[in-house]
Coordinates of C-alpha atoms in Angstrom, one line a residue:
X18 CA 25.8 -19.4 -36.9
X19 CA 28.2 -16.9 -35.3
X20 CA 27.2 -14.1 -37.8
X21 CA 23.3 -15.1 -37.2
X22 CA 23.1 -14.7 -33.8
X23 CA 24.7 -12.9 -30.7
X24 CA 24.7 -13.5 -27.2
X25 CA 22.0 -11.1 -25.6
X26 CA 22.8 -8.8 -23.1
X27 CA 19.9 -9.6 -20.9
X28 CA 21.4 -12.4 -18.9
X29 CA 21.7 -13.2 -15.3
X30 CA 23.6 -16.2 -14.3
X31 CA 23.9 -18.3 -10.9
X32 CA 27.1 -19.1 -9.2
X33 CA 28.0 -22.9 -10.4
X34 CA 25.9 -25.5 -8.9
X35 CA 25.9 -29.3 -9.0
X36 CA 22.4 -30.5 -9.0
X37 CA 22.1 -34.2 -7.9
X38 CA 20.9 -35.7 -11.2
X39 CA 23.6 -33.7 -13.3
X40 CA 27.2 -34.6 -12.5
X41 CA 28.8 -32.0 -14.4
X42 CA 29.1 -28.3 -12.7
X43 CA 26.2 -26.2 -14.2
X44 CA 24.9 -23.0 -13.7
X45 CA 21.3 -21.6 -14.0
X46 CA 20.9 -18.9 -16.4
X47 CA 18.0 -16.2 -16.3
X48 CA 17.2 -14.8 -19.9
X49 CA 15.3 -11.6 -18.9
X50 CA 13.9 -11.0 -22.7
X51 CA 11.6 -14.1 -21.7
X52 CA 11.7 -14.5 -18.3
X53 CA 12.9 -17.9 -18.5
X54 CA 15.5 -20.1 -16.5
X55 CA 17.9 -22.8 -18.0
X56 CA 20.2 -25.2 -16.5
X57 CA 23.3 -25.0 -18.3
X58 CA 26.3 -26.9 -18.2
X59 CA 29.4 -24.7 -17.1
X60 CA 31.4 -25.6 -20.3
X61 CA 28.6 -24.3 -22.5
X62 CA 28.1 -21.3 -20.5
X63 CA 31.7 -20.6 -21.1
X64 CA 31.3 -21.1 -24.8
X65 CA 28.5 -18.5 -24.7
X66 CA 30.5 -16.0 -23.3
X67 CA 33.3 -16.7 -26.0
X68 CA 30.9 -16.7 -28.9
X69 CA 31.9 -20.3 -29.7
X70 CA 28.3 -21.1 -31.0
X71 CA 29.5 -23.6 -33.5
X72 CA 31.1 -25.8 -31.0
X73 CA 27.1 -26.4 -29.7
X74 CA 24.7 -29.0 -31.1
X75 CA 21.8 -27.8 -33.0
X76 CA 19.4 -28.8 -30.1
X77 CA 21.0 -26.7 -27.9
X78 CA 21.3 -23.8 -30.2
X79 CA 17.5 -24.2 -30.7
X80 CA 16.6 -24.1 -27.0
X81 CA 18.9 -20.9 -26.9
X82 CA 17.3 -19.1 -29.6
X83 CA 13.8 -19.9 -28.4
X84 CA 14.7 -18.5 -24.5
X85 CA 16.3 -15.5 -26.4
X86 CA 19.7 -16.3 -25.0
X87 CA 20.7 -15.8 -28.1
X88 CA 19.3 -13.1 -30.6
X89 CA 19.6 -11.3 -33.9
X90 CA 22.5 -9.0 -33.8
X91 CA 21.1 -5.4 -33.3
X92 CA 23.0 -1.8 -32.9
X93 CA 20.9 -1.2 -29.7
X94 CA 19.1 -4.1 -27.7
X95 CA 17.7 -1.6 -25.3
X96 CA 15.8 0.2 -27.9
X97 CA 14.3 -3.0 -29.3
X98 CA 13.1 -4.1 -26.2
X99 CA 11.6 -0.7 -25.4
X100 CA 9.9 -0.6 -28.8
X101 CA 8.5 -4.1 -28.2
X102 CA 7.1 -2.9 -25.1
X103 CA 5.4 0.4 -26.6
X104 CA 4.0 -2.0 -29.3
X105 CA 2.5 -4.4 -26.8
X106 CA 1.3 -1.4 -24.8
X107 CA -0.7 -0.1 -27.6
X108 CA -2.7 -3.7 -28.0
X109 CA -3.4 -4.1 -24.5
X110 CA -7.1 -5.5 -24.1
X111 CA -7.5 -4.5 -20.6
X112 CA -8.3 -1.0 -19.4
X113 CA -7.0 -0.9 -15.7
X114 CA -8.0 2.1 -13.6
X115 CA -7.4 2.8 -9.7
X116 CA -10.3 4.6 -7.9
X117 CA -9.9 6.2 -4.6
X118 CA -13.4 6.7 -3.3
X119 CA -12.5 8.5 -0.2
X120 CA -9.6 10.5 1.3
X121 CA -10.5 9.2 4.7
X122 CA -8.5 6.5 7.1
X123 CA -8.8 4.9 10.3
X124 CA -4.9 4.1 10.4
X125 CA -2.1 6.7 11.1
X126 CA 0.8 4.6 9.5
X127 CA 3.9 5.9 10.2
X128 CA 5.2 5.7 6.5
X129 CA 2.3 6.9 4.9
X130 CA 2.6 10.4 3.2
X131 CA -1.2 10.9 2.9
X132 CA -3.2 13.5 4.5
X133 CA -6.5 12.0 5.4
X134 CA -9.6 14.0 5.8
X135 CA -13.6 12.8 5.8
X136 CA -14.1 13.1 2.2
X137 CA -15.7 10.8 -0.1
X138 CA -16.7 10.7 -3.7
X139 CA -20.1 13.0 -4.3
X140 CA -22.9 11.8 -6.7
X141 CA -21.9 14.0 -9.4
X142 CA -18.3 13.1 -9.4
X143 CA -18.8 9.3 -9.4
X144 CA -21.4 9.8 -12.4
X145 CA -18.7 11.7 -14.2
X146 CA -16.2 9.1 -13.6
X147 CA -18.4 6.3 -14.8
X148 CA -19.1 8.3 -18.0
X149 CA -15.4 8.6 -18.9
X150 CA -14.6 5.3 -18.3
X151 CA -17.4 4.0 -20.5
X152 CA -16.4 6.6 -23.1
X153 CA -12.9 5.1 -23.2
X154 CA -14.5 1.6 -23.5
X155 CA -16.4 2.8 -26.2
X156 CA -13.5 4.6 -28.1
X157 CA -11.2 1.5 -28.0
X158 CA -11.5 -2.1 -28.3
X159 CA -11.0 -3.3 -24.8
X160 CA -12.4 -6.4 -23.7
X161 CA -11.9 -6.2 -20.2
X162 CA -12.2 -3.4 -17.5
X163 CA -10.0 -3.8 -14.2
X164 CA -10.8 -1.5 -11.5
X165 CA -8.5 -1.3 -8.2
X166 CA -10.3 0.4 -5.4
X167 CA -7.9 2.0 -3.2
X168 CA -7.8 5.1 -0.6
X169 CA -7.2 6.1 2.1
X170 CA -9.3 3.1 3.4
X171 CA -11.8 2.4 0.3
X172 CA -14.1 0.4 2.6
X173 CA -15.1 3.9 4.4
X174 CA -16.8 4.5 1.0
X175 CA -18.4 1.1 0.8
X176 CA -21.8 2.4 -0.7
X177 CA -19.9 4.6 -3.3
X178 CA -18.1 1.5 -4.2
X179 CA -21.2 -0.4 -4.8
X180 CA -23.0 2.4 -6.7
X181 CA -20.1 2.6 -9.0
X182 CA -19.4 -0.8 -9.4
X183 CA -23.2 -1.4 -10.1
X184 CA -23.4 1.0 -12.7
X185 CA -20.2 -0.1 -14.6
X186 CA -21.3 -3.7 -14.2
X187 CA -24.4 -3.1 -15.9
X188 CA -23.2 -1.2 -18.9
X189 CA -20.0 -3.2 -19.2
X190 CA -22.6 -6.4 -19.8
X191 CA -24.5 -4.5 -22.3
X192 CA -21.0 -3.5 -24.1
X193 CA -19.7 -7.1 -23.9
X194 CA -16.9 -5.8 -21.6
X195 CA -15.8 -8.5 -18.6
X196 CA -15.6 -6.6 -15.4
X197 CA -13.5 -7.6 -12.4
X198 CA -12.0 -5.7 -9.4
X199 CA -9.4 -5.9 -6.6
X200 CA -8.8 -3.9 -3.5
X201 CA -6.1 -2.4 -1.6
X202 CA -7.5 -2.4 2.2
X203 CA -6.1 -1.9 5.7
X204 CA -8.4 -5.1 6.7
X205 CA -9.5 -3.0 9.7
X206 CA -13.6 -3.4 8.4
X207 CA -13.3 -6.3 6.3
X208 CA -15.6 -8.3 7.9
X209 CA -17.3 -11.3 6.3
X210 CA -20.4 -9.2 5.7
X211 CA -18.6 -6.7 3.9
X212 CA -16.5 -9.2 2.0
X213 CA -19.8 -10.4 0.5
X214 CA -21.0 -7.0 -0.4
X215 CA -17.7 -6.7 -2.1
X216 CA -17.8 -9.6 -4.0
X217 CA -21.3 -9.2 -5.2
X218 CA -19.5 -6.5 -7.1
X219 CA -16.7 -8.4 -8.4
X220 CA -14.1 -7.7 -6.0
X221 CA -12.2 -10.8 -5.3
X222 CA -8.6 -9.9 -5.0
X223 CA -7.4 -8.1 -1.8
X224 CA -4.1 -6.6 -0.6
X225 CA -4.1 -6.3 3.1
X226 CA -1.0 -5.1 5.2
X227 CA 0.3 -6.6 8.4
X228 CA 3.9 -5.3 9.5
X229 CA 4.9 -7.8 11.9
X230 CA 3.0 -9.2 14.9
X231 CA 1.4 -7.6 17.9
X232 CA 3.2 -4.5 19.0
X233 CA 5.5 -4.4 15.9
X234 CA 2.9 -4.0 13.5
X235 CA 0.9 -1.8 16.0
X236 CA 3.5 0.7 16.2
X237 CA 3.9 0.7 12.3
X238 CA 0.1 1.0 11.8
X239 CA -1.8 2.3 14.7
X240 CA -5.4 3.2 14.8
X241 CA -5.8 7.0 14.9
X242 CA -8.5 6.7 17.5
X243 CA -6.3 4.8 19.7
X244 CA -5.4 1.2 20.5
X245 CA -3.9 -1.5 18.0
X246 CA -4.8 -2.7 14.6
X247 CA -3.3 -6.0 14.5
X248 CA -5.6 -8.5 16.3
X249 CA -8.7 -7.0 14.4
X250 CA -7.1 -7.2 11.0
X251 CA -5.7 -10.8 11.8
X252 CA -9.1 -12.2 12.9
X253 CA -10.7 -10.7 9.9
X254 CA -8.4 -12.4 7.8
X255 CA -9.4 -15.6 9.1
X256 CA -12.8 -15.2 9.2
X257 CA -13.1 -14.2 5.7
X258 CA -10.6 -16.5 4.0
X259 CA -12.5 -19.3 6.2
X260 CA -15.8 -18.6 4.4
X261 CA -17.0 -21.2 2.0
X262 CA -18.0 -18.3 -0.4
X263 CA -14.3 -17.3 -0.4
X264 CA -13.1 -20.5 -1.8
X265 CA -16.1 -21.0 -4.2
X266 CA -15.4 -17.5 -5.6
X267 CA -11.8 -18.3 -5.8
X268 CA -10.8 -15.1 -4.2
X269 CA -7.3 -14.3 -2.9
X270 CA -5.7 -12.0 -0.4
X271 CA -2.0 -11.1 -0.5
X272 CA -0.6 -9.9 2.6
X273 CA 1.9 -7.0 2.4
X274 CA 4.6 -6.7 4.8
X275 CA 6.2 -3.5 5.0
X276 CA 9.7 -3.9 6.6
X277 CA 12.3 -1.4 8.1
X278 CA 14.9 -1.9 11.2
X279 CA 12.3 -1.9 13.7
X280 CA 10.1 -4.7 12.5
X281 CA 12.7 -7.2 10.6
X282 CA 13.2 -9.2 13.5
X283 CA 9.3 -10.2 13.6
X284 CA 8.6 -11.2 9.8
X285 CA 9.4 -14.8 10.5
X286 CA 7.3 -14.7 13.7
X287 CA 4.6 -13.4 11.6
X288 CA 4.7 -16.1 8.9
X289 CA 4.8 -18.6 11.5
X290 CA 1.5 -17.1 13.0
X291 CA 0.0 -16.8 9.7
X292 CA 0.9 -20.4 9.0
X293 CA -0.5 -21.5 12.5
X294 CA -4.0 -19.9 11.8
X295 CA -4.5 -21.6 8.6
X296 CA -4.1 -18.9 6.2
X297 CA -1.0 -20.6 3.9
X298 CA -3.8 -22.9 2.9
X299 CA -6.4 -20.2 1.9
X300 CA -5.1 -18.9 -1.2
X301 CA -3.1 -16.3 0.8
X302 CA 0.0 -15.1 -0.6
X303 CA 3.0 -12.9 0.9
X304 CA 4.6 -9.8 -0.3
X305 CA 7.8 -8.5 1.4
X306 CA 8.6 -4.8 0.8
X307 CA 11.1 -2.0 1.9
X308 CA 9.6 1.1 3.4
X309 CA 10.4 3.7 1.1
X310 CA 10.0 7.4 1.1
X311 CA 6.4 8.4 0.3
X312 CA 6.1 12.3 -1.0
X313 CA 9.1 13.6 0.8
X314 CA 8.5 12.3 4.4
X315 CA 11.3 10.4 4.8
X316 CA 9.7 7.3 5.6
X317 CA 12.9 5.3 4.5
X318 CA 15.3 6.7 7.1
X319 CA 14.9 3.7 9.2
X320 CA 15.0 1.3 6.2
X321 CA 17.5 -1.6 5.8
X322 CA 20.2 -1.0 3.1
X323 CA 18.9 -2.3 -0.3
X324 CA 21.4 -5.3 -0.4
X325 CA 20.5 -6.2 3.4
X326 CA 17.0 -6.5 2.4
X327 CA 17.6 -8.3 -0.7
X328 CA 19.5 -11.0 1.5
X329 CA 16.7 -11.4 3.9
X330 CA 13.9 -11.4 1.6
X331 CA 15.5 -14.8 0.2
X332 CA 15.5 -16.2 4.0
X333 CA 11.5 -14.8 4.6
X334 CA 10.6 -16.5 1.4
X335 CA 12.3 -19.8 2.0
X336 CA 10.5 -19.9 5.6
X337 CA 7.5 -19.0 4.0
X338 CA 7.6 -22.2 1.7
X339 CA 8.7 -24.3 4.7
X340 CA 5.7 -23.2 6.5
X341 CA 3.2 -23.9 3.4
X342 CA 2.9 -20.5 1.6
X343 CA 2.9 -20.5 -1.9
X344 CA 4.3 -18.1 -4.8
X345 CA 3.4 -17.7 -7.9
X346 CA 6.5 -16.7 -9.2
X347 CA 10.1 -16.6 -7.5
X348 CA 11.8 -15.0 -10.7
X349 CA 10.2 -12.0 -12.0
X350 CA 8.3 -12.1 -15.5
X351 CA 8.6 -10.6 -18.6
X352 CA 6.6 -7.4 -18.5
X353 CA 5.8 -4.6 -21.0
X354 CA 5.4 -1.7 -18.2
X355 CA 6.5 -1.2 -14.9
X356 CA 3.1 -0.2 -13.7
X357 CA 0.2 1.6 -14.9
X358 CA 2.1 5.1 -15.2
X359 CA 2.8 4.2 -19.1
X360 CA -0.4 2.7 -20.1
X361 CA -2.0 5.6 -21.8
X362 CA -5.7 5.2 -20.7
X363 CA -4.7 4.0 -17.2
X364 CA -6.0 6.8 -14.8
X365 CA -6.3 7.6 -11.0
X366 CA -9.6 9.3 -9.7
X367 CA -9.4 10.4 -6.2
X368 CA -12.4 11.6 -4.0
X369 CA -12.2 15.2 -5.4
X370 CA -12.3 14.2 -8.8
X371 CA -8.7 14.8 -9.7
X372 CA -7.0 12.7 -12.1
X373 CA -3.4 11.0 -11.8
X374 CA -1.0 8.8 -13.4
X375 CA 0.2 7.4 -10.4
X376 CA -1.8 5.8 -7.3
X377 CA 0.6 7.1 -4.6
X378 CA 0.0 10.7 -5.8
X379 CA -3.4 11.7 -4.4
X380 CA -3.8 13.0 -0.9
X381 CA -0.3 13.7 -0.5
X382 CA 0.9 17.4 -0.3
X383 CA 4.2 16.7 -2.3
X384 CA 2.1 15.8 -5.5
X385 CA -0.7 18.2 -5.3
X386 CA 1.1 20.9 -7.9
X387 CA -0.6 20.9 -11.4
X388 CA 2.3 18.9 -13.1
X389 CA 1.3 15.7 -11.3
X390 CA -2.0 15.7 -12.3
X391 CA -3.7 14.4 -15.7
X392 CA -6.4 16.9 -15.1
X393 CA -10.0 17.1 -13.3
X394 CA -13.1 15.2 -14.1
X395 CA -14.9 18.2 -14.7
X396 CA -12.6 19.7 -17.0
X397 CA -10.5 16.9 -18.8
X398 CA -12.2 17.5 -22.0
X399 CA -11.4 20.9 -22.2
X400 CA -7.5 20.8 -20.1
X401 CA -5.7 17.8 -20.3
X402 CA -2.0 17.4 -19.4
X403 CA -0.7 14.3 -21.1
X404 CA 3.0 15.2 -19.8
X405 CA 1.9 14.8 -16.1
X406 CA 4.9 13.5 -14.1
X407 CA 5.8 9.9 -14.9
X408 CA 3.5 9.6 -17.8
X409 CA 6.5 10.1 -20.0
X410 CA 8.5 7.3 -18.5
X411 CA 9.5 5.4 -21.5
X412 CA 10.7 8.4 -23.1
X413 CA 12.2 9.8 -20.1
X414 CA 14.4 6.5 -19.4
X415 CA 16.5 7.1 -22.3
X416 CA 17.8 10.5 -21.0
X417 CA 19.9 8.9 -18.2
X418 CA 18.0 9.8 -15.3
X419 CA 18.4 6.1 -14.5
X420 CA 20.8 3.2 -15.3
X421 CA 17.7 1.1 -16.6
X422 CA 19.2 1.2 -20.2
X423 CA 22.3 -0.6 -18.9
X424 CA 20.7 -2.9 -16.7
X425 CA 20.1 -6.7 -17.9
X426 CA 16.8 -6.8 -16.0
X427 CA 14.9 -4.3 -17.8
X428 CA 12.7 -6.7 -19.6
X429 CA 11.4 -7.9 -16.5
X430 CA 11.3 -4.7 -14.5
X431 CA 10.6 -2.0 -17.4
X432 CA 12.5 0.4 -15.1
X433 CA 10.8 -0.4 -11.3
X434 CA 9.3 2.6 -9.7
X435 CA 9.3 5.5 -11.8
X436 CA 8.1 7.9 -9.0
X437 CA 11.1 7.3 -7.1
X438 CA 13.2 7.7 -10.2
X439 CA 11.7 11.3 -10.7
X440 CA 12.2 12.0 -7.0
X441 CA 15.9 11.5 -7.5
X442 CA 15.6 8.4 -5.5
X443 CA 16.5 4.4 -6.8
X444 CA 13.4 2.7 -8.1
X445 CA 15.0 -0.7 -8.7
X446 CA 13.1 -3.7 -7.2
X447 CA 14.8 -6.1 -4.7
X448 CA 15.4 -8.8 -7.1
X449 CA 17.7 -7.0 -8.8
X450 CA 20.3 -8.0 -5.8
X451 CA 19.0 -11.3 -5.0
X452 CA 18.3 -12.5 -8.5
X453 CA 21.1 -15.4 -8.6
X454 CA 19.8 -16.7 -5.3
X455 CA 16.4 -16.4 -6.6
X456 CA 17.4 -18.6 -9.6
X457 CA 18.5 -21.4 -7.3
X458 CA 15.4 -21.2 -5.3
X459 CA 13.1 -21.5 -8.2
X460 CA 15.2 -24.3 -9.5
X461 CA 14.9 -26.5 -6.3
X462 CA 11.2 -25.5 -5.7
X463 CA 10.3 -26.7 -9.1
X464 CA 12.5 -29.8 -8.7
X465 CA 10.8 -30.7 -5.5
X466 CA 7.1 -30.1 -6.8
X467 CA 7.9 -31.8 -10.0
X468 CA 6.1 -29.0 -11.9
X469 CA 5.1 -29.5 -15.6
X470 CA 7.4 -27.3 -16.9
X471 CA 11.0 -27.5 -15.5
X472 CA 14.1 -26.1 -16.2
X473 CA 15.8 -27.8 -19.2
X474 CA 19.1 -29.1 -18.9
X475 CA 21.0 -27.5 -21.8
X476 CA 23.9 -29.8 -22.9

């Protein structure tokens, strides 16, 4: 056995824990190659570290091989995982695209790097984008088309969204391609009637930001015309999620909370208020994020140190769970890509017809240079930049520009935010610094909820 398998490098272990039903000292082990966690006795863990596999029973060895704690010997496990990712990417059956139909927005968020102007997609550009999308669907065997509406504030281009969606839905139906859509919105205009118009065009998933309660949020996300945005957005959320159509259509909302030193003390208050308004029971999730630099605007100057944020995130998550919010995953899942940047056909279209590899590039002065663009919708067939910045992340990741080849979490991270690494910043997700705590939280959640697939106890 010792010669057939070796201990994977892609493992994270918790400190020793003693579950009530398990008298022996044990650890929780996270195998990032599969995104699975296991409860494992301390003596077995020490045998793993020592390579004493012959002292383990066959059932234990079988489980460890299935979860890829033990793997066949290889010269370079990182390169193996990278090749698996690239192979899986070539077989993806969903074409995912981001459309930014307007450069306009009502808010002047303190951390936003975009320059907003009153510019929406014109009819000719819209028609060209639809034609390009359908051409891609004809050339490759995609079974699904996923559109994410982004901005600016996309609802300010609602007519364009309805027009483009209507044409795509019709043509996808004729081609046998399933169409669905999501939206990142500031929530200021997401009234019940607007939700119904969007839902008729297959938009069922929304991300909306609230950065604390009342003044804490309003200082971060003020309305350009004057006044606060918090009360309006919260009421919209309550109204829309309370509609019978919202539950009938299985719509969902993720509330993103961007956090720095100024609003960190209001996160728990926001969780409490959202729970009191009934949102925890309405398919509403929470996503805690640190404020980061956006296009060289130094928005991260007031951000918390990464370790401090990671520690607080565990507390916020626990508090949200106590208040009734559910989290799809506490532990990160196995992923083949950090985001859209490495997907060969994934593109971002802005209101001017520019095509980018990253949805944070449009309307941001720093990223207006040609090296950040794949091309333009009117000339993409003649002039195409396949080496746009971030597009070759899976090649550049091997050159030492980040510590990813040495990180045990690469299989569930894919490198994090490529844009940040290219900017000379750290693109690691927060779970890199709180994974052991997440392991324990995930275990106790599953034990409490009696999930159908609890972490198996390994002898």
